[in-house]
Each structure stands twice: as C-alpha cells, then as structure tokens.
C-alpha positions as a LaTeX table, in Angstrom:
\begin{tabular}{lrrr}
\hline
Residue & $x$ (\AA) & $y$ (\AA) & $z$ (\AA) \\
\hline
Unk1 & 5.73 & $-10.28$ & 9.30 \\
Unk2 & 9.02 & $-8.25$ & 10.01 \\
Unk3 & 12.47 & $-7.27$ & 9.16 \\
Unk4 & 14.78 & $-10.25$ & 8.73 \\
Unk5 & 18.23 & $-10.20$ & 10.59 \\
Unk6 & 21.28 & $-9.05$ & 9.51 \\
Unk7 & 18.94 & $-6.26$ & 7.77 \\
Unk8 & 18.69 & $-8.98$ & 4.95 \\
Unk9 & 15.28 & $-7.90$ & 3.81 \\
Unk10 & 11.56 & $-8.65$ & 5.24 \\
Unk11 & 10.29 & $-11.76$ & 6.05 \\
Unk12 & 7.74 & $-13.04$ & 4.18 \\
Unk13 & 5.42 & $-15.91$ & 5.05 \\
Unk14 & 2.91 & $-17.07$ & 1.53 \\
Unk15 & $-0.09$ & $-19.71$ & 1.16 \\
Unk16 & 0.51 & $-20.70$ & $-2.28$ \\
Unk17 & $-1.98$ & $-23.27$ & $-3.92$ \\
Unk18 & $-0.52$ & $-25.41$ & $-7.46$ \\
Unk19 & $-2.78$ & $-26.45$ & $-9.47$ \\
Unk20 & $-1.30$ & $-29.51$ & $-11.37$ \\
Unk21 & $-3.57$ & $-31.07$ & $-14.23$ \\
Unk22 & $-1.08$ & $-33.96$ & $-15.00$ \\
Unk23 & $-1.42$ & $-37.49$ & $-13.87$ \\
Unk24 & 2.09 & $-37.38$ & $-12.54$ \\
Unk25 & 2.83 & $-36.81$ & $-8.19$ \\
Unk26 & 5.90 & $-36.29$ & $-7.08$ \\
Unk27 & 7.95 & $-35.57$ & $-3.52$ \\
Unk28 & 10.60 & $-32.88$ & $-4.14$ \\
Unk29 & 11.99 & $-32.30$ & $-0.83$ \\
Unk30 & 12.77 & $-28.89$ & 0.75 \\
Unk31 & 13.13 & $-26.76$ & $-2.11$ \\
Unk32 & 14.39 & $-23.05$ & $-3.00$ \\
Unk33 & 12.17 & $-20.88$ & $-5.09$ \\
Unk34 & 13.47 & $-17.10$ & $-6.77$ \\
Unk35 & 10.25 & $-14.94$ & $-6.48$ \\
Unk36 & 10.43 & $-11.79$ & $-9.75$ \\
Unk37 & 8.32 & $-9.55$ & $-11.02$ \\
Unk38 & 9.03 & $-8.49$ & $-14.55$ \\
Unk39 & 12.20 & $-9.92$ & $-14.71$ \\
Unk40 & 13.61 & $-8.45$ & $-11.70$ \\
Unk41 & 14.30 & $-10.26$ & $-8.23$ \\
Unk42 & 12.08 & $-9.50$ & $-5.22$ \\
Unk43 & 13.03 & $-12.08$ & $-2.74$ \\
Unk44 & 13.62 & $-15.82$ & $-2.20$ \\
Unk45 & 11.04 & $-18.33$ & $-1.27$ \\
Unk46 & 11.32 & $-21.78$ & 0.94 \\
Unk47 & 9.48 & $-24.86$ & 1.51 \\
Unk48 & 10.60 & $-27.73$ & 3.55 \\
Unk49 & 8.74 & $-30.19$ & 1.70 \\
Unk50 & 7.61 & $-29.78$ & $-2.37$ \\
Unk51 & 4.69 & $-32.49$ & $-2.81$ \\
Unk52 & 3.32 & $-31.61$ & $-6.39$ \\
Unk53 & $-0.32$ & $-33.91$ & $-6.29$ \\
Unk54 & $-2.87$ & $-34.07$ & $-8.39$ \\
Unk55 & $-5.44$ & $-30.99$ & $-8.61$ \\
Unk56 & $-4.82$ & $-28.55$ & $-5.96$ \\
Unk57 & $-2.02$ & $-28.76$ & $-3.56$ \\
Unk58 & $-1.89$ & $-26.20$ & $-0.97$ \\
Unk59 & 1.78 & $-24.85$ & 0.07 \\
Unk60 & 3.54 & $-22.93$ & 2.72 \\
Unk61 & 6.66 & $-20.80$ & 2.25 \\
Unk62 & 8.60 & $-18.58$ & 4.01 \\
Unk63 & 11.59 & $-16.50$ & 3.01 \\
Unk64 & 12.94 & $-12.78$ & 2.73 \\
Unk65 & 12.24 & $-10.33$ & $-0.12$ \\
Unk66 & 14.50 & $-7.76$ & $-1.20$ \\
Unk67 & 13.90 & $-6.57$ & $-4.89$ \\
Unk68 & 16.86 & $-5.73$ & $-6.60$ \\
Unk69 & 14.71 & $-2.69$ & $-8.81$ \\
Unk70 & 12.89 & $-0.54$ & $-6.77$ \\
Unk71 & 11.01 & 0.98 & $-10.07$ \\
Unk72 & 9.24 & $-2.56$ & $-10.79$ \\
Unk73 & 9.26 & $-3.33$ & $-7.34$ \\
Unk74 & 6.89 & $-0.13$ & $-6.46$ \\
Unk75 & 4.35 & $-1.30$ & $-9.20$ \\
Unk76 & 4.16 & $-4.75$ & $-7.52$ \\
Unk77 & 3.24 & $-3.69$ & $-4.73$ \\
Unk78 & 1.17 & $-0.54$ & $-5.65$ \\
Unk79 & $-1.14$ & $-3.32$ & $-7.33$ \\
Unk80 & $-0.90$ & $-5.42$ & $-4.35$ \\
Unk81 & $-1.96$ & $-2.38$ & $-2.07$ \\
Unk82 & $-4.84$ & $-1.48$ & $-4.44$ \\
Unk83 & $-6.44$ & $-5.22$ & $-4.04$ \\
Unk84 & $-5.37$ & $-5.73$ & $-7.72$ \\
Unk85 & $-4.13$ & $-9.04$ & $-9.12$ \\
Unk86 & $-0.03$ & $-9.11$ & $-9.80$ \\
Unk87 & 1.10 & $-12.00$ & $-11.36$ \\
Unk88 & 5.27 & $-12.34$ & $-10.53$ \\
Unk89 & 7.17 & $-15.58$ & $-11.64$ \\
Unk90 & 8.89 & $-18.65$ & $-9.85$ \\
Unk91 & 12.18 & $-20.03$ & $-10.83$ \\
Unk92 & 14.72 & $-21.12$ & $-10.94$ \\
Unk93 & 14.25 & $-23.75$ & $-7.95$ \\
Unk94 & 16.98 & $-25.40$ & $-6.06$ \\
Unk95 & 17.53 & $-27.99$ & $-3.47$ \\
Unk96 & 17.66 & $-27.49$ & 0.11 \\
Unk97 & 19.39 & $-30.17$ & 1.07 \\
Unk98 & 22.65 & $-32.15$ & 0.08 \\
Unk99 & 21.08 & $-35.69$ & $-0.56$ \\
Unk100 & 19.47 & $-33.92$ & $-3.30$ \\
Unk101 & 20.13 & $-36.38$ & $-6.67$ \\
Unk102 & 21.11 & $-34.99$ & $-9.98$ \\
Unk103 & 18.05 & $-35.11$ & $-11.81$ \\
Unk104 & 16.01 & $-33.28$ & $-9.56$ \\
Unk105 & 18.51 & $-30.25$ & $-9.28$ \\
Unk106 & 18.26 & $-30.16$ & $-13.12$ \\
Unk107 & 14.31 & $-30.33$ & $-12.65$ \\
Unk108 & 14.72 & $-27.61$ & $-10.02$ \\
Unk109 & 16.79 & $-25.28$ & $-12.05$ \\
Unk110 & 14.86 & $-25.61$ & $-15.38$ \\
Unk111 & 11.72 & $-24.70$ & $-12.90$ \\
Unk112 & 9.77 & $-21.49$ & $-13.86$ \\
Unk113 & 6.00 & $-20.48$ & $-13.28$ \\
Unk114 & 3.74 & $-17.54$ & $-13.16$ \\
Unk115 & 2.97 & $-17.02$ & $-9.71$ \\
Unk116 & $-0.97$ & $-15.05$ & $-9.09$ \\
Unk117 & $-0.43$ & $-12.49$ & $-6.21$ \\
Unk118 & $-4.29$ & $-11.44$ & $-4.93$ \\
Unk119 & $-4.39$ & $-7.94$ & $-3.53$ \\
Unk120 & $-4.24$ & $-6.94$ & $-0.49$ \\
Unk121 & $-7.64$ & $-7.51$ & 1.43 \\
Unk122 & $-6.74$ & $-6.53$ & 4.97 \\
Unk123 & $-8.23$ & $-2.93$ & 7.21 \\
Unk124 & $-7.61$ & 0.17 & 5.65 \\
Unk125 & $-3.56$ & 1.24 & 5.82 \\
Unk126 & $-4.70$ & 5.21 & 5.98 \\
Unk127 & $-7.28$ & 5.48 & 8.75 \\
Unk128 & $-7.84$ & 8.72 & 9.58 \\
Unk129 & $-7.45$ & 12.52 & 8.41 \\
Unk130 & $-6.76$ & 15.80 & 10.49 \\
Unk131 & $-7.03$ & 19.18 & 8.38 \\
Unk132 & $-4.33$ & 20.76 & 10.76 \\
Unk133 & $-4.65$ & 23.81 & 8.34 \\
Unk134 & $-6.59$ & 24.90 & 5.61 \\
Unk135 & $-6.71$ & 27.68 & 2.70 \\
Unk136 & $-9.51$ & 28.45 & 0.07 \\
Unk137 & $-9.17$ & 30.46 & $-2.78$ \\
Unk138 & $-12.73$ & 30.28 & $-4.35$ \\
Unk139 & $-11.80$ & 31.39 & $-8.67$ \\
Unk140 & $-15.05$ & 30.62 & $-9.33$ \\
Unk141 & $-17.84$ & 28.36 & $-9.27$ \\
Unk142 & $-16.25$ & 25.15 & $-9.81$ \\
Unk143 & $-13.04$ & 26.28 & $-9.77$ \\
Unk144 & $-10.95$ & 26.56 & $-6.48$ \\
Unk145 & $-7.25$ & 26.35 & $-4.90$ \\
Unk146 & $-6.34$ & 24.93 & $-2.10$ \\
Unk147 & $-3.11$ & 24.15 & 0.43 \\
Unk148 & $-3.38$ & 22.55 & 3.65 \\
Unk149 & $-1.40$ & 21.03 & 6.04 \\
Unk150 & $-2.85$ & 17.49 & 6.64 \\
Unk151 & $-1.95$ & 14.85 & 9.20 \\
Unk152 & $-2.96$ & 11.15 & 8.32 \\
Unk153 & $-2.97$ & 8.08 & 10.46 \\
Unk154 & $-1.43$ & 4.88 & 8.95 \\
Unk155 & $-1.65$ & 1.49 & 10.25 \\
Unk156 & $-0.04$ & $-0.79$ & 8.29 \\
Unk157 & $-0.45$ & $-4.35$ & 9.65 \\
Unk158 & 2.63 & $-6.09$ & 8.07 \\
Unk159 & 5.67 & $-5.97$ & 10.65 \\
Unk160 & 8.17 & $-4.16$ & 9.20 \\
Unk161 & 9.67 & $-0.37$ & 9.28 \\
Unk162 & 9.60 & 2.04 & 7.46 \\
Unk163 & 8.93 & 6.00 & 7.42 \\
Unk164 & 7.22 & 7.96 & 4.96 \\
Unk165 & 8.84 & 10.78 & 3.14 \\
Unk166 & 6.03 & 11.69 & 0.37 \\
Unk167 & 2.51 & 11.30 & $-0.17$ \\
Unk168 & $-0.10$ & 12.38 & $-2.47$ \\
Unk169 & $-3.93$ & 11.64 & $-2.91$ \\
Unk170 & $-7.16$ & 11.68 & $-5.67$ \\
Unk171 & $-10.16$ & 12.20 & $-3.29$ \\
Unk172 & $-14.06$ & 13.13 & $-3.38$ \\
Unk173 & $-14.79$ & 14.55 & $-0.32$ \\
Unk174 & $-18.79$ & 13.76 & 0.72 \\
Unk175 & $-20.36$ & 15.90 & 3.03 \\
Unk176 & $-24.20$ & 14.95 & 4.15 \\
Unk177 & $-23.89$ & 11.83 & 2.02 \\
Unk178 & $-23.31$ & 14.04 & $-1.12$ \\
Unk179 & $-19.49$ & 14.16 & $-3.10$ \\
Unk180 & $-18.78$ & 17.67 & $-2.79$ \\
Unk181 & $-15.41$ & 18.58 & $-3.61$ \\
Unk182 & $-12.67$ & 16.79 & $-5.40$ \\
Unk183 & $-8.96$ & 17.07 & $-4.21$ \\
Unk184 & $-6.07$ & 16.17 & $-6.48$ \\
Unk185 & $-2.97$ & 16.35 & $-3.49$ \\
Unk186 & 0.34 & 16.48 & $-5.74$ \\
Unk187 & 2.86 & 14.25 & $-4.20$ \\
Unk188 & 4.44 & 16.55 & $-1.41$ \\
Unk189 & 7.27 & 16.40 & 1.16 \\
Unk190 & 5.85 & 14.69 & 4.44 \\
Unk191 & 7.14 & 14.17 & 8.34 \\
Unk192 & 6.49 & 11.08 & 10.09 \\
Unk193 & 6.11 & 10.64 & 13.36 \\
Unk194 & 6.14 & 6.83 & 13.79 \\
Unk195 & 3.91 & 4.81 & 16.35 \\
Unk196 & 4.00 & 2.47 & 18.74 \\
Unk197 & 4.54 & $-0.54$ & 16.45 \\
Unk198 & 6.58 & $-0.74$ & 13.33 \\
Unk199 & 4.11 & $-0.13$ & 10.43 \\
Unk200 & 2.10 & 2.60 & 12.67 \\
Unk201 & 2.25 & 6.40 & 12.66 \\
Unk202 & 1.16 & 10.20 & 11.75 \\
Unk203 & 2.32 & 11.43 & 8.83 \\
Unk204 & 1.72 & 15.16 & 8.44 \\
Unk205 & 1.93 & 16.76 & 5.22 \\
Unk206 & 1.94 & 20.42 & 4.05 \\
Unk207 & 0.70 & 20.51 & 0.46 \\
Unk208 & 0.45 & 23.83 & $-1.48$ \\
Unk209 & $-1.31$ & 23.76 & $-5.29$ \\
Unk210 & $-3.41$ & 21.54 & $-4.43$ \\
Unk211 & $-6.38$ & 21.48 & $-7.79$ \\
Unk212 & $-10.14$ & 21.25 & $-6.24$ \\
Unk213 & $-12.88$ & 21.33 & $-8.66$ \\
Unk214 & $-16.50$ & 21.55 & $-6.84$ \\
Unk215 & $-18.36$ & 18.26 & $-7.72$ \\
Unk216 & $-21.97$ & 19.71 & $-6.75$ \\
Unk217 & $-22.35$ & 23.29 & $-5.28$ \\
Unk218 & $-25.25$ & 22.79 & $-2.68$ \\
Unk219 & $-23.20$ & 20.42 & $-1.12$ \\
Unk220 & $-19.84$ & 22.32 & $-0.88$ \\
Unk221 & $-21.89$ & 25.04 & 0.37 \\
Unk222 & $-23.41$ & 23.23 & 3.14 \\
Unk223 & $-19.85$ & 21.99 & 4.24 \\
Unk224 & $-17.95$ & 25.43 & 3.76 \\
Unk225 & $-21.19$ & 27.25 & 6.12 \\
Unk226 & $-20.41$ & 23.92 & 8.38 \\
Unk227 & $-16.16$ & 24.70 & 8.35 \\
Unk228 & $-17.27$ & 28.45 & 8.70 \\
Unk229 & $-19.87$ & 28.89 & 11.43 \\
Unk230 & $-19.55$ & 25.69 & 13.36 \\
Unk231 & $-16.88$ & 24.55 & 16.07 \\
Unk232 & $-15.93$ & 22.31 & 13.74 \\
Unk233 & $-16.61$ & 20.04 & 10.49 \\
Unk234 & $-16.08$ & 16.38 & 9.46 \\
Unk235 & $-16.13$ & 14.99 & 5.97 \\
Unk236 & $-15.38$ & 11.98 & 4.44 \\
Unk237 & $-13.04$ & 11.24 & 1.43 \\
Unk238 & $-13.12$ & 8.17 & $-1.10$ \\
Unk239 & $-10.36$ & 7.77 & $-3.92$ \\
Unk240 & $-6.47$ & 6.80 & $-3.74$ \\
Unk241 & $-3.67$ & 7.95 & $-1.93$ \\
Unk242 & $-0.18$ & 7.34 & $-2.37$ \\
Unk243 & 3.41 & 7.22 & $-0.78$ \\
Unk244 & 7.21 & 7.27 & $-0.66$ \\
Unk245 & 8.46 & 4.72 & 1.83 \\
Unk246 & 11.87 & 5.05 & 3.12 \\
Unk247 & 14.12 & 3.88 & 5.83 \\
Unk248 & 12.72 & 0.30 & 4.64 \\
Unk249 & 14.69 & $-3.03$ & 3.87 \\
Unk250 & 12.78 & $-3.46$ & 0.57 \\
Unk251 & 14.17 & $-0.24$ & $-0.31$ \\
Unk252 & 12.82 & 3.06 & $-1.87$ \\
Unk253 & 9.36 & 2.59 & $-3.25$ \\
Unk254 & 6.91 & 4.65 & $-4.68$ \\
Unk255 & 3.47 & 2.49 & $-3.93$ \\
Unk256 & 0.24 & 4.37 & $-5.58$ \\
Unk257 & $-3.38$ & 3.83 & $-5.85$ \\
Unk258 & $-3.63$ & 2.88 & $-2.18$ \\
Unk259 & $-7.80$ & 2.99 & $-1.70$ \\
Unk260 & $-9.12$ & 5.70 & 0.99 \\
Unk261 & $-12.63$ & 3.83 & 1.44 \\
Unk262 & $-15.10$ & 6.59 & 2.98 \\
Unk263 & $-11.75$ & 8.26 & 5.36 \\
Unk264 & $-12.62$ & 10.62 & 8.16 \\
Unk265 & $-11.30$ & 14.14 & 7.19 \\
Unk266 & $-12.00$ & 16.38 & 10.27 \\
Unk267 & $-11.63$ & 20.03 & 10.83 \\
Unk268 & $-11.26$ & 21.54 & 13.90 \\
Unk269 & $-11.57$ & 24.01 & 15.23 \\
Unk270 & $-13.54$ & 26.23 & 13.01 \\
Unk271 & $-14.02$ & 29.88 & 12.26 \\
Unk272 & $-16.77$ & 30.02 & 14.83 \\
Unk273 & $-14.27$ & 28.55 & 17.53 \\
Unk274 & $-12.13$ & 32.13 & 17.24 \\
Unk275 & $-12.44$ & 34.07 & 20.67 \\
Unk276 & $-14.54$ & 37.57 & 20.48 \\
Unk277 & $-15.60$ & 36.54 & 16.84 \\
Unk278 & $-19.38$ & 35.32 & 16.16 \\
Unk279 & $-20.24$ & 33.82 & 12.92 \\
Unk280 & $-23.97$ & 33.66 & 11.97 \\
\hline
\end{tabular}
C-alpha cells in the first residue's frame, strides 16, 4: 500500500489462507515469516496471532518487501502482473514476542512452505495510448517499419513510487473490430512524467526499429486512409507490454508480459488536419 519508513522497502498487506489436513490445532502467537522466491529474499511477513486449525484457516499479514535479487525478483512479479500463478516459499518463522518457549522457536525456525501467489486481478496498469508521432515505411505488403514517439498512461493502484525508465510492447492493433497490424516495440529509453499520486503518470517513449508485419491488408488499409484523410484515427491494441522501474524501494526491476486488454491508441491530428492541404 506504500513505501515503508526509513526507505526500508514497501509495505505489504497479504490474505493468506492454510490449508492444514492434520488433526492437530495449535496457537502460535505473533509470528515472523521470510517471504523468497527461488531462493532469494523478497521481504518479511507478520502476523500477530498464528492459529493453525483444521481445514482452511484464513490469515492476515503485513510486513515490508525488499528482494535482495532484483533478476528473480522481476520474474515474480512479471508473473504476478500478467495474472499468472507464482508460487514463492515461507520460512524460516520466528517469534514475535519474548514469552516465546523453546520448542516453538525450534518449530518456528524449522518452518518452510510453498506459498501460491494469484496474479494480479485489479484495472488495467497501462490505460491509455497517444501516437505523439508516427513514421511508415511500407517494404512491402506485409512487411513494414515503423518509429514513433508514444505517450502511455499508467495507473498503477499499489501505493508506492517509482518512475519508469524503459518500456517495450507485443501488440495487435484492431481497427473496425479487425487485428490489423502487429507491433513488436523493442525495449526503448522512456521519460516519465509522474502524476498526481504515487503509482500514476505519462510515460512517453520514442522508439525507432520498431518490426510491424500487416496481420490482414483490408483492414490496415482502412486505418492508414482513416490516419491519412481524417482529423484523426483511434485504434485499439491487445498483447503485452513491459517496463523498467526505477527510483523504487524494491529496487531495479524489469517486469514483462504486463496485458494491454483492447488499449486506446489514438492519433491525432492527422494528415487531413495540415493547414492549406486537402486529402481526398
């Protein structure tokens, strides 16, 4: 939900459910959980009171993540971002508290699990596309280049800064209801202009190489006569994007295969919208 103090990490609040298919219940007290992925630590966990019961017990934690390898820590977090399953581990545990008795902190510390992360289900994190700038260099039928200088709005909904310094996208851009064009964006050097809440902002990218292979020619026609002769055109692309995050407490990251579900990519002004010219 935010950056912790002291610029310790984020804070991270978790609904965990344990599924325990023992006859045994037991009270553990506040407890300290390590949270890893592959080995590697992303962050610390905390409950004030451990009840293990039988079936499902339902769990809140809060703590701070701050993963010690940005490399494992990006694919984490890229499958989080793409709605795909991660599973990370728990453990070792330790006690909260003083009173704690022996045999529990040896319980605690022997304590390891695999821990299910579901992906992210939230709003879209890139909402919108501007084509600021745009150039076409038709090789032939199915085969044309492309650079551009793109501005994309990102609302991230989970609290905490960051900037973005890179970005790149796969996308099908559908005009009429028909894919017409696909866009493979390398990953390219990108400004951002932050908004009004942390997590919000423009980023505005100027990529150059991009590859664009036409995915049905009626369609691409329709849209380049529409960019062409009109005061402007909008489009819609579905595929992944992906980012560099920087200026962020959980460090570095490279986070890909971020879904762009059915984006609004408009272009404007047109040809058409050029004073003294008249495009029929």
């Amino acid at each position: 939900p935010g950056d912790a103090p002291q610029g310790r990490g984020i804070l991270a609040k978790i609904n965990a459910t344990i599924h325990n298919p023992s006859i045994l219940q037991i009270e553990l007290g506040g407890v300290n959980l390590s949270l890893s992925y592959k080995d590697k630590h992303l962050g610390d966990l905390h409950t004030d009171n451990l009840f293990l019961g039988l079936g499902a017990t339902h769990l809140s934690l809060t703590g701070i993540l701050r993963p010690e390898d940005v490399l494992s820590a990006g694919e984490f977090f890229s499958a989080y971002m793409g709605g795909h399953m991660a599973v990370a581990s728990t453990g070792p545990g330790s006690c909260s508290h003083d009173e704690c008795p022996s045999w529990m902190r040896t319980l605690l510390h022997t304590l390891k699990s695999n821990a299910s992360v579901p992906g992210y289900q939230g709003p879209p994190v890139l909402q919108k596309l501007d084509a600021q700038q745009l150039g076409l260099t038709l090789n032939s039928d199915i085969d044309v280049s492309m650079n551009a200088t793109l501005a994309v709005k990102i609302a991230a909904p989970f609290g905490f800064t960051f900037a973005i310094e890179r970005l790149s996208a796969d996308v099908n851009l559908s005009f009429g209801g028909q894919a017409s064009l696909n866009l493979d964006i390398p990953l390219s050097t990108a400004t951002w202009d932050p908004g009004p809440a942390p997590g919000q902002g423009v980023v505005t990218v100027h990529a150059t190489g991009i590859n664009a292979t036409v995915l049905n020619h009626t369609a691409f026609a329709q849209s380049l006569k529409q960019i062409v002769t009109g005061p402007s055109a909008s489009l819609v692309a579905f595929g992944v994007g992906g980012v560099t995050i920087v200026h962020c407490l959980l460090g570095n990251l490279m986070i890909s295969g971020i879904p762009i579900p059915g984006l609004a990519v408009d272009i404007n002004p047109g040809l058409n919208s050029i004073p003294g010219m008249v495009v029929e």
